CSV table of C-alpha atoms in Angstrom, one decimal:
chain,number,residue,atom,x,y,z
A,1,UNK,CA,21.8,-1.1,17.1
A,2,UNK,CA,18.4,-0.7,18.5
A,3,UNK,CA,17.5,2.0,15.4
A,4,UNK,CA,14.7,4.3,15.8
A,5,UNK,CA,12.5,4.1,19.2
A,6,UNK,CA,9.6,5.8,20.4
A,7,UNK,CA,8.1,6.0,23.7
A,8,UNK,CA,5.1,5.4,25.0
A,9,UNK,CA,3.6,3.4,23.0
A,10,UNK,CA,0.5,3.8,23.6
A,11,UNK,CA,-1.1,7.2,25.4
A,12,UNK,CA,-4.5,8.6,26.4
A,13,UNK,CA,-4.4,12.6,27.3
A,14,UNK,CA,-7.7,14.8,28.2
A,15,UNK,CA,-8.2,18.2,26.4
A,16,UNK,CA,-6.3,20.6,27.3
A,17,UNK,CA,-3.0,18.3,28.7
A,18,UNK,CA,0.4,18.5,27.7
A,19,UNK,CA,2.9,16.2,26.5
A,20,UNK,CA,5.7,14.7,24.9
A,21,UNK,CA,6.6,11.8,22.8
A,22,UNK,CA,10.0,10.9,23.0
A,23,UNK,CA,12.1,9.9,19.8
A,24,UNK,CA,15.5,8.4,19.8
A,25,UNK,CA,18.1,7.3,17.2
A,26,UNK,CA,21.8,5.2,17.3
A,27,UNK,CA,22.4,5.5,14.1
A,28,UNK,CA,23.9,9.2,14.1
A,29,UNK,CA,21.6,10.3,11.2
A,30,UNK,CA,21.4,13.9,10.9
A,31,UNK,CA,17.9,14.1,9.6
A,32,UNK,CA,14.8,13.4,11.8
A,33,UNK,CA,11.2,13.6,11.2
A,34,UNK,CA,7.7,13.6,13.3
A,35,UNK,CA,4.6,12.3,11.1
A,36,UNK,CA,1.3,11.5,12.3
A,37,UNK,CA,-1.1,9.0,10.4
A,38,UNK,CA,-4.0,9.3,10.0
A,39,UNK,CA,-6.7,6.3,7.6
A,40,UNK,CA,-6.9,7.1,3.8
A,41,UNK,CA,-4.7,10.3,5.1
A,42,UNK,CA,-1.0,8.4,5.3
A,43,UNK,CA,1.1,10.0,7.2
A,44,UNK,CA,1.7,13.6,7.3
A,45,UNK,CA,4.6,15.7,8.4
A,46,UNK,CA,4.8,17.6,11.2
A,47,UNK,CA,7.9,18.8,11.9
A,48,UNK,CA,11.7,18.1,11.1
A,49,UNK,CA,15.2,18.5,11.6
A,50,UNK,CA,17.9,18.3,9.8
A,51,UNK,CA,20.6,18.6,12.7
A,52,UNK,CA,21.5,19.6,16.2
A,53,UNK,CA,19.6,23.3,16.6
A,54,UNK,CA,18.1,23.5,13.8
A,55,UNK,CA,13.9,22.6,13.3
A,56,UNK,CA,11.6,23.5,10.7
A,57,UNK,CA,7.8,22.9,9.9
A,58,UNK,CA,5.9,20.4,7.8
A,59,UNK,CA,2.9,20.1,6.4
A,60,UNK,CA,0.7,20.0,9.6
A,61,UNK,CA,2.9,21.6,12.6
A,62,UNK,CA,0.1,23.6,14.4
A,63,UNK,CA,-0.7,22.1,18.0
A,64,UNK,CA,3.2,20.6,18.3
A,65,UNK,CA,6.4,21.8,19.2
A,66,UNK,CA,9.7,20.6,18.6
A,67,UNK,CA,13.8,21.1,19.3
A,68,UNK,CA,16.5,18.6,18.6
A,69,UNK,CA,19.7,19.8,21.5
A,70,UNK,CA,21.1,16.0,20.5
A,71,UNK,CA,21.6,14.4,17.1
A,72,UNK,CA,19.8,11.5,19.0
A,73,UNK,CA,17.1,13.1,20.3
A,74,UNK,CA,14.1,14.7,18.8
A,75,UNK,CA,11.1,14.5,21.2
A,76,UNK,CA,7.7,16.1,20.2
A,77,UNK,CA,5.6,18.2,22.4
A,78,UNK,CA,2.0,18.4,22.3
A,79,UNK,CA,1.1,22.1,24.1
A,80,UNK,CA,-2.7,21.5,24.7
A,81,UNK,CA,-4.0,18.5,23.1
A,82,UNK,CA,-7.0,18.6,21.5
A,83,UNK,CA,-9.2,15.3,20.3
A,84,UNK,CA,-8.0,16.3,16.6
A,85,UNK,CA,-4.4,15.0,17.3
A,86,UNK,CA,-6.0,11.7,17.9
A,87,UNK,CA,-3.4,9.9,16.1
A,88,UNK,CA,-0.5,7.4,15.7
A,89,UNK,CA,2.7,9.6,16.0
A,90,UNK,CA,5.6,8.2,14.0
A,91,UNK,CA,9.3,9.5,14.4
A,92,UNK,CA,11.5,8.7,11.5
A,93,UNK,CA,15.3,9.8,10.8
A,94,UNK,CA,17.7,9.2,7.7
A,95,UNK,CA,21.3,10.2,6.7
A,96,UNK,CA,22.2,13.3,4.6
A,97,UNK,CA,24.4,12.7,1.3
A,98,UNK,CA,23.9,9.6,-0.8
A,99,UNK,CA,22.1,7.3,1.1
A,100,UNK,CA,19.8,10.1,1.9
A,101,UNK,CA,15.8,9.9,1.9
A,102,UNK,CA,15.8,6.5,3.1
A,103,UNK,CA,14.1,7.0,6.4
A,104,UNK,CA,14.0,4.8,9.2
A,105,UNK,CA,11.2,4.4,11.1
A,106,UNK,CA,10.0,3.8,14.8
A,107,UNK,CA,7.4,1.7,16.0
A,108,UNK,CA,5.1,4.6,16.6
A,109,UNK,CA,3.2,6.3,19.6
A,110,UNK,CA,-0.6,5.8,19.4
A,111,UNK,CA,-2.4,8.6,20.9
A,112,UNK,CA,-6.0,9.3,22.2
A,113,UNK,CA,-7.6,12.3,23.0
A,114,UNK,CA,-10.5,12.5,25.0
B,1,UNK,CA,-1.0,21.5,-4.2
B,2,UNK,CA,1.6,18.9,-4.8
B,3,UNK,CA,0.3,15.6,-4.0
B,4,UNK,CA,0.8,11.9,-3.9
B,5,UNK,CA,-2.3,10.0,-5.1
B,6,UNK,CA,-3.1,5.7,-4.5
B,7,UNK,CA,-6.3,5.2,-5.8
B,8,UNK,CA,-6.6,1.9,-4.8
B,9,UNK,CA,-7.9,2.2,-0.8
B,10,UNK,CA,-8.6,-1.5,-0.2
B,11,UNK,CA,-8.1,-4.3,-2.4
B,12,UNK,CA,-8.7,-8.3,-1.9
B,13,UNK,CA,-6.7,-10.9,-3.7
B,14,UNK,CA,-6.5,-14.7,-3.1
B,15,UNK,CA,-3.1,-15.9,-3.1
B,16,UNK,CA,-1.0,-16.5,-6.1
B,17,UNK,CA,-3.4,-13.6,-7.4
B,18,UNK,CA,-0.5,-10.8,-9.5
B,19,UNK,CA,-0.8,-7.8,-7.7
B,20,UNK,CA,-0.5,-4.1,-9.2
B,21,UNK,CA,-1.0,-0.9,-7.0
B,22,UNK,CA,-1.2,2.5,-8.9
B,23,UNK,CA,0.5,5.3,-7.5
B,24,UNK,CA,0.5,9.0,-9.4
B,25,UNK,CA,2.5,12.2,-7.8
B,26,UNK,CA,1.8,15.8,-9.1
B,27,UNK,CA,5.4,17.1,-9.0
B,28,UNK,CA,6.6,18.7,-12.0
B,29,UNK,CA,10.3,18.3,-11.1
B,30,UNK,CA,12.8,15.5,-10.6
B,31,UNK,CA,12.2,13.2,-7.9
B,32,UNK,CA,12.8,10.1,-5.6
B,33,UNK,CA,10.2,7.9,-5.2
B,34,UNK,CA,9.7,5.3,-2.4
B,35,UNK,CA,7.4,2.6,-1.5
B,36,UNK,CA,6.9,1.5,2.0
B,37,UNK,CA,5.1,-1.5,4.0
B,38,UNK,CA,3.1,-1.3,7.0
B,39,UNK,CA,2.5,-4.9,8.6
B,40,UNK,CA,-0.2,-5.1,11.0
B,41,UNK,CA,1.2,-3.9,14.5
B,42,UNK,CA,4.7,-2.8,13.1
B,43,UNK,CA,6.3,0.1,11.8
B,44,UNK,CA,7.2,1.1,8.5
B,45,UNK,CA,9.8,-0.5,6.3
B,46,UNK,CA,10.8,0.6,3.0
B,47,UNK,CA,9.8,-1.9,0.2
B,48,UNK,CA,11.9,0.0,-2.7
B,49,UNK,CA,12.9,3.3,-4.3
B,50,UNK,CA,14.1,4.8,-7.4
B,51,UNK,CA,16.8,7.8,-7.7
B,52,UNK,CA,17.6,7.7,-11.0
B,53,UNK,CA,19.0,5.3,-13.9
B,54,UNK,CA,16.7,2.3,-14.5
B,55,UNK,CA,13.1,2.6,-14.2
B,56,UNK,CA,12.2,-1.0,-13.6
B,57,UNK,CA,13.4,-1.4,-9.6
B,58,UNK,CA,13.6,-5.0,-7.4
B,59,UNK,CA,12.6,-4.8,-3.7
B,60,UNK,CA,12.6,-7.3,-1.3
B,61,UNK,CA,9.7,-10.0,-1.2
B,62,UNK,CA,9.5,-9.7,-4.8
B,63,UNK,CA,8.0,-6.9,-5.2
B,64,UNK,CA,9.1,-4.0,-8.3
B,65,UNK,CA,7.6,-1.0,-9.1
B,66,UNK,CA,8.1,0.9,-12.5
B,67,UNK,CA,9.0,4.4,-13.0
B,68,UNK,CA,6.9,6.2,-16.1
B,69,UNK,CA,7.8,9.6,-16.0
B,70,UNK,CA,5.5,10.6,-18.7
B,71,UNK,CA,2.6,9.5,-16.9
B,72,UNK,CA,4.4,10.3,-13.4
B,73,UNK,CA,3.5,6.7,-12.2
B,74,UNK,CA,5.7,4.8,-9.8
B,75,UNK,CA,3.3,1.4,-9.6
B,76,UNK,CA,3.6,-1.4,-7.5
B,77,UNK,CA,3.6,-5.1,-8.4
B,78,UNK,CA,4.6,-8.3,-7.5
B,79,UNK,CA,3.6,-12.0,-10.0
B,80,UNK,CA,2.0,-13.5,-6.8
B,81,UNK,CA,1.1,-12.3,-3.9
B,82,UNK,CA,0.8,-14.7,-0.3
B,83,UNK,CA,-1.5,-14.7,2.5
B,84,UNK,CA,1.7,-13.0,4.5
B,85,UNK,CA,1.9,-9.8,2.1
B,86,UNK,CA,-1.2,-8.5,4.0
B,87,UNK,CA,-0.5,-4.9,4.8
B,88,UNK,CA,-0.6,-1.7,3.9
B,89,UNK,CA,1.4,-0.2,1.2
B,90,UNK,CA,2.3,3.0,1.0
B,91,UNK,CA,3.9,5.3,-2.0
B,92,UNK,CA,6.3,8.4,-0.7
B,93,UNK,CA,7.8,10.9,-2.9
B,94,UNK,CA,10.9,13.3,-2.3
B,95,UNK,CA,11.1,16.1,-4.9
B,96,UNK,CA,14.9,16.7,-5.4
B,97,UNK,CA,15.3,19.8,-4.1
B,98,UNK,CA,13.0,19.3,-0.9
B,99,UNK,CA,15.9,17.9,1.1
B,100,UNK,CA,14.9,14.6,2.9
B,101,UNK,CA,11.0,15.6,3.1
B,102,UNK,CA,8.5,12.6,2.3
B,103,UNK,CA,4.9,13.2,0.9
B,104,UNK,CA,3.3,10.3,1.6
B,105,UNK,CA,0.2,9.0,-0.7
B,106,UNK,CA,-2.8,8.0,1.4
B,107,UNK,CA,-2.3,4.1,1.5
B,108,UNK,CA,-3.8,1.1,-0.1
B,109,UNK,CA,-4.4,-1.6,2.5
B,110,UNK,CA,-4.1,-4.8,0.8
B,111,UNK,CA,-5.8,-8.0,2.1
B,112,UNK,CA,-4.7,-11.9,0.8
B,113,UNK,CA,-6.9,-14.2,1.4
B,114,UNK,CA,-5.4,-18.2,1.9
C-alpha cells in the first residue's frame, strides 16, 4: 500500500510555463484534495474532489486546474505559472462515511517560480 | 471569514519542558477538529481528532488536546516534550456540514532543544 504519492518532488518553472503535478492514491478513497503551504499561511485549499467527475473549488483555486477521470488520480495543472505559486503543493485524499475527514497525505511537490 | 487561529508561531522548549499549543476556530457550528504534525522533510500525519463524545482526546506520542466548546479551543499538550517532537504542528478544522474540507490554522513550529 504505497498511500498517497506525488510527483515531482521537487520543480522549477519560468513565468509563463505550464504544468502538472501528479497525485495518486491505493487506497480507493473517494475524496481528494490539492493544498498549497505557504509559512505562517498553513496550507490552503485549492481544489477538491469528492469522486470520479466531479471537482469543485477551495479557498485559493485561481491559477490551477483540476479533473479527477480515476478515483486514483487527481493531477493538478498549473496554466501559466506565475512566481506567486511559489509553493509546496500537497495532495491529500480521505474516505467518505465514518472514517471520513481523516486525510492522508503525500509527501508534497515543492515548486519554484522564477 | 471563518478561520482557524495558532497564536503561537514559534516556540522553544528544553526537553522534559510540558508543552501547550493554543488553537481557536471561528465556526459557529458543530465541528471536527484535527491536529496534524509536519516533521522536517516529511509529509503530514495526523496527531489526533475529535468528532464528538469526550472532550479530552489521546494521540499518539503522547500528545492530547482538549475540546472547550465555550471558548471554541481545541489545545495541544503533551507532559514532556523530547528533542524528537521537533516539528511543526498544525490545527485543522472541518465544520460538519462542509463535507471533508480542512481549514488549516497557520502553524506553530515547535523547536526542543537536548
Amino acid at each position: 500500500n504505497a498511500g498517497v504519492t506525488q510527483t515531482p518532488k521537487f520543480q522549477v518553472l519560468k513565468t509563463g510555463q505550464s504544468m502538472t503535478l501528479q497525485c495518486a492514491q491505493d487506497m480507493n478513497h473517494e475524496y481528494m484534495s490539492w493544498y498549497r503551504q505557504d509559512p505562517g499561511m498553513g496550507l490552503r485549499l485549492i481544489h477538491y474532489s469528492v469522486g470520479a467527475g466531479i471537482t469543485d473549488q477551495g479557498e485559493v483555486p485561481n491559477g490551477y486546474n483540476v479533473s479527477r477521470s480515476t478515483t486514483e488520480d487527481f493531477p493538478l495543472r498549473l496554466l501559466s505559472a506565475a512566481p506567486s505559486q511559489t509553493s509546496v503543493y500537497f495532495c491529500a485524499s480521505s474516505y467518505e462515511g465514518v472514517k471520513s475527514y481523516e486525510q492522508y497525505f503525500g509527501p508534497g511537490t515543492r515548486l519554484t517560480v522564477t | 471569514a471563518q478561520s482557524v487561529s495558532q497564536h503561537n508561531h514559534h516556540v522553544i522548549l528544553s526537553e522534559a519542558a510540558s508543552l501547550e499549543l493554543g488553537c481557536n476556530y471561528s465556526y459557529g457550528g458543530t465541528v471536527n477538529l484535527f491536529w496534524y504534525v509536519q516533521y522536517p522533510g516529511q509529509h503530514l500525519q495526523l496527531l489526533l481528532k475529535y468528532f464528538s463524545g469526550d472532550p479530552l482526546v489521546k494521540g499518539i506520542k503522547g500528545f492530547e488536546a482538549e475540546f472547550i466548546k465555550s471558548k471554541f479551543s481545541f489545545n495541544l499538550r503533551k507532559p514532556s516534550v523530547q528533542w524528537s517532537d521537533t516539528a511543526e504542528y498544525f490545527c485543522a478544522v472541518n465544520p460538519n456540514n462542509a463535507g471533508n474540507m480542512l481549514t488549516f490554522g497557520g502553524g506553530t513550529r515547535l523547536m526542543v532543544k537536548p
